[in-house]
Amino acid sequence: MKRWSSMPQCINRPEILSSFENLEKIRNSGVKCPLLCKKFVIDAWQIYYARTKGADAILLIVAVLPDLDIKYMTKICKLLGLTPLVEVHDKREMDRVLGIDGIELIGINNRNLETFKVDISNTKNLLQGERGRIIRERGIIVVGESGLFTPADIAYVQEVGVKAVCYECFVGKLCTFSTSTIISHSLECMRRGRKSCKQASILVVNNNYCGSPL
């Protein structure tokens, strides 16, 4: 698995950036670090296509995929040299993922898909007890997603076992931070001197901009 400490995301949702072509444009622009294709994947052809467009990692959302598909798509990713970021939202989904061999990267989304409420304590709840022990023993990297806007938010999830975080600023929605603000928040956390902060990765997205401060 590649080093993800400088991995931009390419948001490929239709209402935001339209298509896989954006991924190709970013790759062809000279970006050398690994690219995460963040599209709703429901069919194996999308994985092959994302790879041809320059993706190094792809999002697999447990809420919309049965276990058999996750296992199959994970195998395809490994054959193509892609890393699957397997996203969970609750304990049931986490248990499903931990029952699948070969998972290296788990994303914990703090947004409730039924209410759309965001609660970053969800990350702590999913990493406590036996689940956290299994994740540590297997060396799985945990990525924090949603609701992480300040250095304090980042420090909170890092302290419970998160090794990377996603900043997502959607066009016209929710987030009004500028790229410079996001980067300054990220670097402030890095400067705090906490061991967990120093080990963290920061993944940055700001509208049409994909980049990383690390």
PDB file of C-alpha atoms in Angstrom:
ATOM      1  CA  MET A   1       0.000   0.000   0.000  1.00  0.00           C
ATOM      2  CA  LYS A   2       1.262   3.435  -0.916  1.00  0.00           C
ATOM      3  CA  ARG A   3       2.088   6.146   1.631  1.00  0.00           C
ATOM      4  CA  TRP A   4      -1.092   8.173   1.992  1.00  0.00           C
ATOM      5  CA  SER A   5       0.236  11.201   3.858  1.00  0.00           C
ATOM      6  CA  SER A   6      -0.121  13.341   0.728  1.00  0.00           C
ATOM      7  CA  MET A   7      -3.149  11.895  -1.020  1.00  0.00           C
ATOM      8  CA  PRO A   8      -5.585  14.291  -2.662  1.00  0.00           C
ATOM      9  CA  GLN A   9      -9.151  13.113  -3.177  1.00  0.00           C
ATOM     10  CA  CYS A  10     -10.951  13.513  -6.465  1.00  0.00           C
ATOM     11  CA  ILE A  11     -14.624  14.017  -5.679  1.00  0.00           C
ATOM     12  CA  ASN A  12     -16.477  12.485  -8.605  1.00  0.00           C
ATOM     13  CA  ARG A  13     -20.081  12.983  -7.521  1.00  0.00           C
ATOM     14  CA  PRO A  14     -22.187  14.217 -10.473  1.00  0.00           C
ATOM     15  CA  GLU A  15     -23.471  17.328  -8.713  1.00  0.00           C
ATOM     16  CA  ILE A  16     -19.958  18.406  -7.771  1.00  0.00           C
ATOM     17  CA  LEU A  17     -17.360  17.638 -10.392  1.00  0.00           C
ATOM     18  CA  SER A  18     -19.288  15.563 -12.928  1.00  0.00           C
ATOM     19  CA  SER A  19     -17.203  12.545 -13.948  1.00  0.00           C
ATOM     20  CA  PHE A  20     -14.138  10.335 -13.991  1.00  0.00           C
ATOM     21  CA  GLU A  21     -12.675  12.826 -16.434  1.00  0.00           C
ATOM     22  CA  ASN A  22     -11.827  15.130 -13.528  1.00  0.00           C
ATOM     23  CA  LEU A  23      -9.644  12.403 -12.079  1.00  0.00           C
ATOM     24  CA  GLU A  24      -7.811  12.119 -15.377  1.00  0.00           C
ATOM     25  CA  LYS A  25      -7.340  15.895 -15.563  1.00  0.00           C
ATOM     26  CA  ILE A  26      -5.817  15.983 -12.074  1.00  0.00           C
ATOM     27  CA  ARG A  27      -3.455  13.115 -12.878  1.00  0.00           C
ATOM     28  CA  ASN A  28      -2.436  14.656 -16.199  1.00  0.00           C
ATOM     29  CA  SER A  29      -1.827  18.032 -14.553  1.00  0.00           C
ATOM     30  CA  GLY A  30       1.346  16.646 -13.035  1.00  0.00           C
ATOM     31  CA  VAL A  31       0.080  15.500  -9.621  1.00  0.00           C
ATOM     32  CA  LYS A  32       2.386  12.679  -8.529  1.00  0.00           C
ATOM     33  CA  CYS A  33       1.002  11.688  -5.136  1.00  0.00           C
ATOM     34  CA  PRO A  34      -1.661   8.959  -4.814  1.00  0.00           C
ATOM     35  CA  LEU A  35      -5.196   9.928  -5.864  1.00  0.00           C
ATOM     36  CA  LEU A  36      -8.383   8.746  -4.168  1.00  0.00           C
ATOM     37  CA  CYS A  37     -11.375   8.431  -6.486  1.00  0.00           C
ATOM     38  CA  LYS A  38     -14.329   9.233  -4.258  1.00  0.00           C
ATOM     39  CA  LYS A  39     -17.267   8.041  -6.319  1.00  0.00           C
ATOM     40  CA  PHE A  40     -20.186   5.830  -5.338  1.00  0.00           C
ATOM     41  CA  VAL A  41     -18.969   2.451  -6.616  1.00  0.00           C
ATOM     42  CA  ILE A  42     -21.669  -0.133  -7.231  1.00  0.00           C
ATOM     43  CA  ASP A  43     -20.177  -2.085 -10.121  1.00  0.00           C
ATOM     44  CA  ALA A  44     -16.759  -3.603 -10.777  1.00  0.00           C
ATOM     45  CA  TRP A  45     -16.330  -1.793 -14.122  1.00  0.00           C
ATOM     46  CA  GLN A  46     -16.060   1.497 -12.216  1.00  0.00           C
ATOM     47  CA  ILE A  47     -12.928   0.215 -10.472  1.00  0.00           C
ATOM     48  CA  TYR A  48     -11.241  -0.699 -13.754  1.00  0.00           C
ATOM     49  CA  TYR A  49     -12.263   2.629 -15.265  1.00  0.00           C
ATOM     50  CA  ALA A  50     -11.016   4.630 -12.283  1.00  0.00           C
ATOM     51  CA  ARG A  51      -7.650   2.917 -12.596  1.00  0.00           C
ATOM     52  CA  THR A  52      -7.372   3.847 -16.271  1.00  0.00           C
ATOM     53  CA  LYS A  53      -8.059   7.467 -15.292  1.00  0.00           C
ATOM     54  CA  GLY A  54      -5.226   7.556 -12.770  1.00  0.00           C
ATOM     55  CA  ALA A  55      -6.744   6.495  -9.439  1.00  0.00           C
ATOM     56  CA  ASP A  56      -4.533   4.869  -6.802  1.00  0.00           C
ATOM     57  CA  ALA A  57      -7.342   4.288  -4.303  1.00  0.00           C
ATOM     58  CA  ILE A  58     -11.112   3.987  -4.518  1.00  0.00           C
ATOM     59  CA  LEU A  59     -13.992   4.362  -2.065  1.00  0.00           C
ATOM     60  CA  LEU A  60     -16.133   1.336  -1.192  1.00  0.00           C
ATOM     61  CA  ILE A  61     -19.166   2.301   0.918  1.00  0.00           C
ATOM     62  CA  VAL A  62     -20.316  -0.576   3.094  1.00  0.00           C
ATOM     63  CA  ALA A  63     -23.825   0.872   3.435  1.00  0.00           C
ATOM     64  CA  VAL A  64     -24.522   0.304  -0.272  1.00  0.00           C
ATOM     65  CA  LEU A  65     -22.550  -2.897  -0.900  1.00  0.00           C
ATOM     66  CA  PRO A  66     -23.190  -6.478   0.271  1.00  0.00           C
ATOM     67  CA  ASP A  67     -20.267  -8.359   1.804  1.00  0.00           C
ATOM     68  CA  LEU A  68     -19.803 -10.511  -1.294  1.00  0.00           C
ATOM     69  CA  ASP A  69     -19.354  -7.427  -3.467  1.00  0.00           C
ATOM     70  CA  ILE A  70     -16.890  -5.883  -1.002  1.00  0.00           C
ATOM     71  CA  LYS A  71     -14.789  -9.058  -1.043  1.00  0.00           C
ATOM     72  CA  TYR A  72     -14.922  -9.257  -4.842  1.00  0.00           C
ATOM     73  CA  MET A  73     -14.126  -5.578  -5.361  1.00  0.00           C
ATOM     74  CA  THR A  74     -11.293  -5.695  -2.841  1.00  0.00           C
ATOM     75  CA  LYS A  75      -9.706  -8.523  -4.811  1.00  0.00           C
ATOM     76  CA  ILE A  76     -10.078  -6.574  -8.043  1.00  0.00           C
ATOM     77  CA  CYS A  77      -8.439  -3.543  -6.429  1.00  0.00           C
ATOM     78  CA  LYS A  78      -5.437  -5.589  -5.353  1.00  0.00           C
ATOM     79  CA  LEU A  79      -5.074  -7.118  -8.809  1.00  0.00           C
ATOM     80  CA  LEU A  80      -5.045  -3.610 -10.301  1.00  0.00           C
ATOM     81  CA  GLY A  81      -2.722  -2.136  -7.687  1.00  0.00           C
ATOM     82  CA  LEU A  82      -5.494  -0.011  -6.163  1.00  0.00           C
ATOM     83  CA  THR A  83      -6.111   0.456  -2.437  1.00  0.00           C
ATOM     84  CA  PRO A  84      -9.772   0.276  -1.376  1.00  0.00           C
ATOM     85  CA  LEU A  85     -10.873   2.764   1.291  1.00  0.00           C
ATOM     86  CA  VAL A  86     -13.735   0.848   2.906  1.00  0.00           C
ATOM     87  CA  GLU A  87     -16.152   3.293   4.534  1.00  0.00           C
ATOM     88  CA  VAL A  88     -18.311   2.455   7.555  1.00  0.00           C
ATOM     89  CA  HIS A  89     -20.862   4.471   9.522  1.00  0.00           C
ATOM     90  CA  ASP A  90     -21.845   2.292  12.478  1.00  0.00           C
ATOM     91  CA  LYS A  91     -20.902  -0.760  14.551  1.00  0.00           C
ATOM     92  CA  ARG A  92     -22.792  -3.197  12.367  1.00  0.00           C
ATOM     93  CA  GLU A  93     -20.928  -2.058   9.275  1.00  0.00           C
ATOM     94  CA  MET A  94     -17.607  -2.123  11.147  1.00  0.00           C
ATOM     95  CA  ASP A  95     -18.241  -5.716  12.234  1.00  0.00           C
ATOM     96  CA  ARG A  96     -18.987  -6.662   8.640  1.00  0.00           C
ATOM     97  CA  VAL A  97     -15.714  -5.169   7.433  1.00  0.00           C
ATOM     98  CA  LEU A  98     -13.663  -6.791  10.182  1.00  0.00           C
ATOM     99  CA  GLY A  99     -15.095 -10.109   9.037  1.00  0.00           C
ATOM    100  CA  ILE A 100     -13.461  -9.648   5.620  1.00  0.00           C
ATOM    101  CA  ASP A 101      -9.816 -10.623   5.138  1.00  0.00           C
ATOM    102  CA  GLY A 102      -7.301  -8.274   3.580  1.00  0.00           C
ATOM    103  CA  ILE A 103      -8.813  -4.894   4.468  1.00  0.00           C
ATOM    104  CA  GLU A 104      -6.010  -2.333   4.936  1.00  0.00           C
ATOM    105  CA  LEU A 105      -7.824   1.019   5.018  1.00  0.00           C
ATOM    106  CA  ILE A 106     -11.087   1.743   6.871  1.00  0.00           C
ATOM    107  CA  GLY A 107     -12.822   5.102   6.741  1.00  0.00           C
ATOM    108  CA  ILE A 108     -15.174   6.036   9.591  1.00  0.00           C
ATOM    109  CA  ASN A 109     -17.826   8.475   8.427  1.00  0.00           C
ATOM    110  CA  ASN A 110     -19.275  10.449  11.317  1.00  0.00           C
ATOM    111  CA  ARG A 111     -22.422  11.364   9.401  1.00  0.00           C
ATOM    112  CA  ASN A 112     -25.596   9.415  10.190  1.00  0.00           C
ATOM    113  CA  LEU A 113     -27.038   8.412   6.819  1.00  0.00           C
ATOM    114  CA  GLU A 114     -30.615   8.466   8.113  1.00  0.00           C
ATOM    115  CA  THR A 115     -30.610  11.821   9.908  1.00  0.00           C
ATOM    116  CA  PHE A 116     -27.483  13.377   8.289  1.00  0.00           C
ATOM    117  CA  LYS A 117     -26.452  14.480  11.771  1.00  0.00           C
ATOM    118  CA  VAL A 118     -22.682  14.575  12.313  1.00  0.00           C
ATOM    119  CA  ASP A 119     -21.154  13.388  15.593  1.00  0.00           C
ATOM    120  CA  ILE A 120     -17.393  12.853  15.750  1.00  0.00           C
ATOM    121  CA  SER A 121     -17.766  10.734  18.901  1.00  0.00           C
ATOM    122  CA  ASN A 122     -18.945   8.057  16.472  1.00  0.00           C
ATOM    123  CA  THR A 123     -15.287   7.455  15.639  1.00  0.00           C
ATOM    124  CA  LYS A 124     -14.432   6.805  19.281  1.00  0.00           C
ATOM    125  CA  ASN A 125     -17.404   4.474  19.699  1.00  0.00           C
ATOM    126  CA  LEU A 126     -16.365   2.355  16.719  1.00  0.00           C
ATOM    127  CA  LEU A 127     -12.733   2.065  17.845  1.00  0.00           C
ATOM    128  CA  GLN A 128     -13.356   1.040  21.437  1.00  0.00           C
ATOM    129  CA  GLY A 129     -12.948  -2.438  22.892  1.00  0.00           C
ATOM    130  CA  GLU A 130     -12.628  -5.542  20.737  1.00  0.00           C
ATOM    131  CA  ARG A 131     -13.035  -3.701  17.446  1.00  0.00           C
ATOM    132  CA  GLY A 132     -10.141  -1.391  18.233  1.00  0.00           C
ATOM    133  CA  ARG A 133      -7.982  -4.295  19.334  1.00  0.00           C
ATOM    134  CA  ILE A 134      -8.590  -6.173  16.072  1.00  0.00           C
ATOM    135  CA  ILE A 135      -7.811  -3.081  14.020  1.00  0.00           C
ATOM    136  CA  ARG A 136      -4.537  -2.514  15.873  1.00  0.00           C
ATOM    137  CA  GLU A 137      -3.494  -6.158  15.612  1.00  0.00           C
ATOM    138  CA  ARG A 138      -4.110  -6.221  11.871  1.00  0.00           C
ATOM    139  CA  GLY A 139      -2.347  -2.909  11.310  1.00  0.00           C
ATOM    140  CA  ILE A 140      -5.386  -1.409   9.610  1.00  0.00           C
ATOM    141  CA  ILE A 141      -5.155   2.336   8.941  1.00  0.00           C
ATOM    142  CA  VAL A 142      -8.244   4.240  10.071  1.00  0.00           C
ATOM    143  CA  VAL A 143      -9.319   7.389   8.237  1.00  0.00           C
ATOM    144  CA  GLY A 144     -11.584   9.945   9.938  1.00  0.00           C
ATOM    145  CA  GLU A 145     -14.338  11.410   7.761  1.00  0.00           C
ATOM    146  CA  SER A 146     -16.960  14.166   8.250  1.00  0.00           C
ATOM    147  CA  GLY A 147     -17.250  16.759  10.995  1.00  0.00           C
ATOM    148  CA  LEU A 148     -13.525  17.399  11.331  1.00  0.00           C
ATOM    149  CA  PHE A 149     -13.133  21.157  11.016  1.00  0.00           C
ATOM    150  CA  THR A 150     -10.662  22.262  13.708  1.00  0.00           C
ATOM    151  CA  PRO A 151      -7.329  21.122  15.193  1.00  0.00           C
ATOM    152  CA  ALA A 152      -9.277  20.049  18.292  1.00  0.00           C
ATOM    153  CA  ASP A 153     -11.509  17.818  16.165  1.00  0.00           C
ATOM    154  CA  ILE A 154      -8.474  16.248  14.536  1.00  0.00           C
ATOM    155  CA  ALA A 155      -6.706  15.717  17.862  1.00  0.00           C
ATOM    156  CA  TYR A 156      -9.831  14.079  19.277  1.00  0.00           C
ATOM    157  CA  VAL A 157     -10.058  11.392  16.591  1.00  0.00           C
ATOM    158  CA  GLN A 158      -6.289  10.871  16.490  1.00  0.00           C
ATOM    159  CA  GLU A 159      -6.234  10.090  20.180  1.00  0.00           C
ATOM    160  CA  VAL A 160      -8.650   7.205  19.655  1.00  0.00           C
ATOM    161  CA  GLY A 161      -6.702   5.648  16.801  1.00  0.00           C
ATOM    162  CA  VAL A 162      -7.293   7.594  13.582  1.00  0.00           C
ATOM    163  CA  LYS A 163      -4.170   7.898  11.388  1.00  0.00           C
ATOM    164  CA  ALA A 164      -5.539  10.083   8.581  1.00  0.00           C
ATOM    165  CA  VAL A 165      -8.379  12.544   8.147  1.00  0.00           C
ATOM    166  CA  CYS A 166     -10.392  13.858   5.214  1.00  0.00           C
ATOM    167  CA  TYR A 167     -11.221  17.515   4.804  1.00  0.00           C
ATOM    168  CA  GLU A 168     -14.071  17.913   2.359  1.00  0.00           C
ATOM    169  CA  CYS A 169     -15.334  21.292   1.154  1.00  0.00           C
ATOM    170  CA  PHE A 170     -18.180  20.942  -1.297  1.00  0.00           C
ATOM    171  CA  VAL A 171     -19.130  23.611  -3.788  1.00  0.00           C
ATOM    172  CA  GLY A 172     -21.936  25.691  -2.332  1.00  0.00           C
ATOM    173  CA  LYS A 173     -22.498  23.345   0.578  1.00  0.00           C
ATOM    174  CA  LEU A 174     -21.704  23.277   4.273  1.00  0.00           C
ATOM    175  CA  CYS A 175     -18.053  24.244   4.280  1.00  0.00           C
ATOM    176  CA  THR A 176     -16.955  27.828   3.689  1.00  0.00           C
ATOM    177  CA  PHE A 177     -13.309  27.419   4.696  1.00  0.00           C
ATOM    178  CA  SER A 178     -10.697  28.522   2.192  1.00  0.00           C
ATOM    179  CA  THR A 179      -7.817  26.251   1.267  1.00  0.00           C
ATOM    180  CA  SER A 180      -5.430  28.436   3.271  1.00  0.00           C
ATOM    181  CA  THR A 181      -7.660  28.161   6.346  1.00  0.00           C
ATOM    182  CA  ILE A 182      -7.828  24.388   6.089  1.00  0.00           C
ATOM    183  CA  ILE A 183      -4.075  24.090   5.671  1.00  0.00           C
ATOM    184  CA  SER A 184      -3.386  26.427   8.596  1.00  0.00           C
ATOM    185  CA  HIS A 185      -5.701  24.361  10.802  1.00  0.00           C
ATOM    186  CA  SER A 186      -3.924  21.200   9.700  1.00  0.00           C
ATOM    187  CA  LEU A 187      -0.472  22.573  10.353  1.00  0.00           C
ATOM    188  CA  GLU A 188      -1.520  23.936  13.742  1.00  0.00           C
ATOM    189  CA  CYS A 189      -2.450  20.422  14.748  1.00  0.00           C
ATOM    190  CA  MET A 190       0.879  19.158  13.471  1.00  0.00           C
ATOM    191  CA  ARG A 191       2.701  21.768  15.558  1.00  0.00           C
ATOM    192  CA  ARG A 192       0.977  20.849  18.791  1.00  0.00           C
ATOM    193  CA  GLY A 193       3.634  18.280  19.498  1.00  0.00           C
ATOM    194  CA  ARG A 194       1.334  15.441  20.407  1.00  0.00           C
ATOM    195  CA  LYS A 195       2.578  12.107  19.189  1.00  0.00           C
ATOM    196  CA  SER A 196      -0.772  11.307  17.624  1.00  0.00           C
ATOM    197  CA  CYS A 197      -0.836  14.591  15.734  1.00  0.00           C
ATOM    198  CA  LYS A 198       2.655  14.107  14.384  1.00  0.00           C
ATOM    199  CA  GLN A 199       1.653  10.722  12.954  1.00  0.00           C
ATOM    200  CA  ALA A 200      -1.491  12.008  11.277  1.00  0.00           C
ATOM    201  CA  SER A 201      -2.140  12.500   7.598  1.00  0.00           C
ATOM    202  CA  ILE A 202      -4.151  15.406   6.238  1.00  0.00           C
ATOM    203  CA  LEU A 203      -6.117  14.941   3.027  1.00  0.00           C
ATOM    204  CA  VAL A 204      -7.390  18.218   1.586  1.00  0.00           C
ATOM    205  CA  VAL A 205     -10.136  19.017  -0.900  1.00  0.00           C
ATOM    206  CA  ASN A 206     -11.413  22.524  -1.616  1.00  0.00           C
ATOM    207  CA  ASN A 207     -13.939  22.865  -4.426  1.00  0.00           C
ATOM    208  CA  ASN A 208     -11.996  22.152  -7.645  1.00  0.00           C
ATOM    209  CA  TYR A 209      -8.658  22.204  -5.846  1.00  0.00           C
ATOM    210  CA  CYS A 210      -6.989  18.964  -4.804  1.00  0.00           C
ATOM    211  CA  GLY A 211      -3.843  19.188  -2.729  1.00  0.00           C
ATOM    212  CA  SER A 212      -2.155  18.510   0.576  1.00  0.00           C
ATOM    213  CA  PRO A 213      -0.121  20.504   3.060  1.00  0.00           C
ATOM    214  CA  LEU A 214       2.154  17.563   3.808  1.00  0.00           C
TER     215      LEU A 214
END
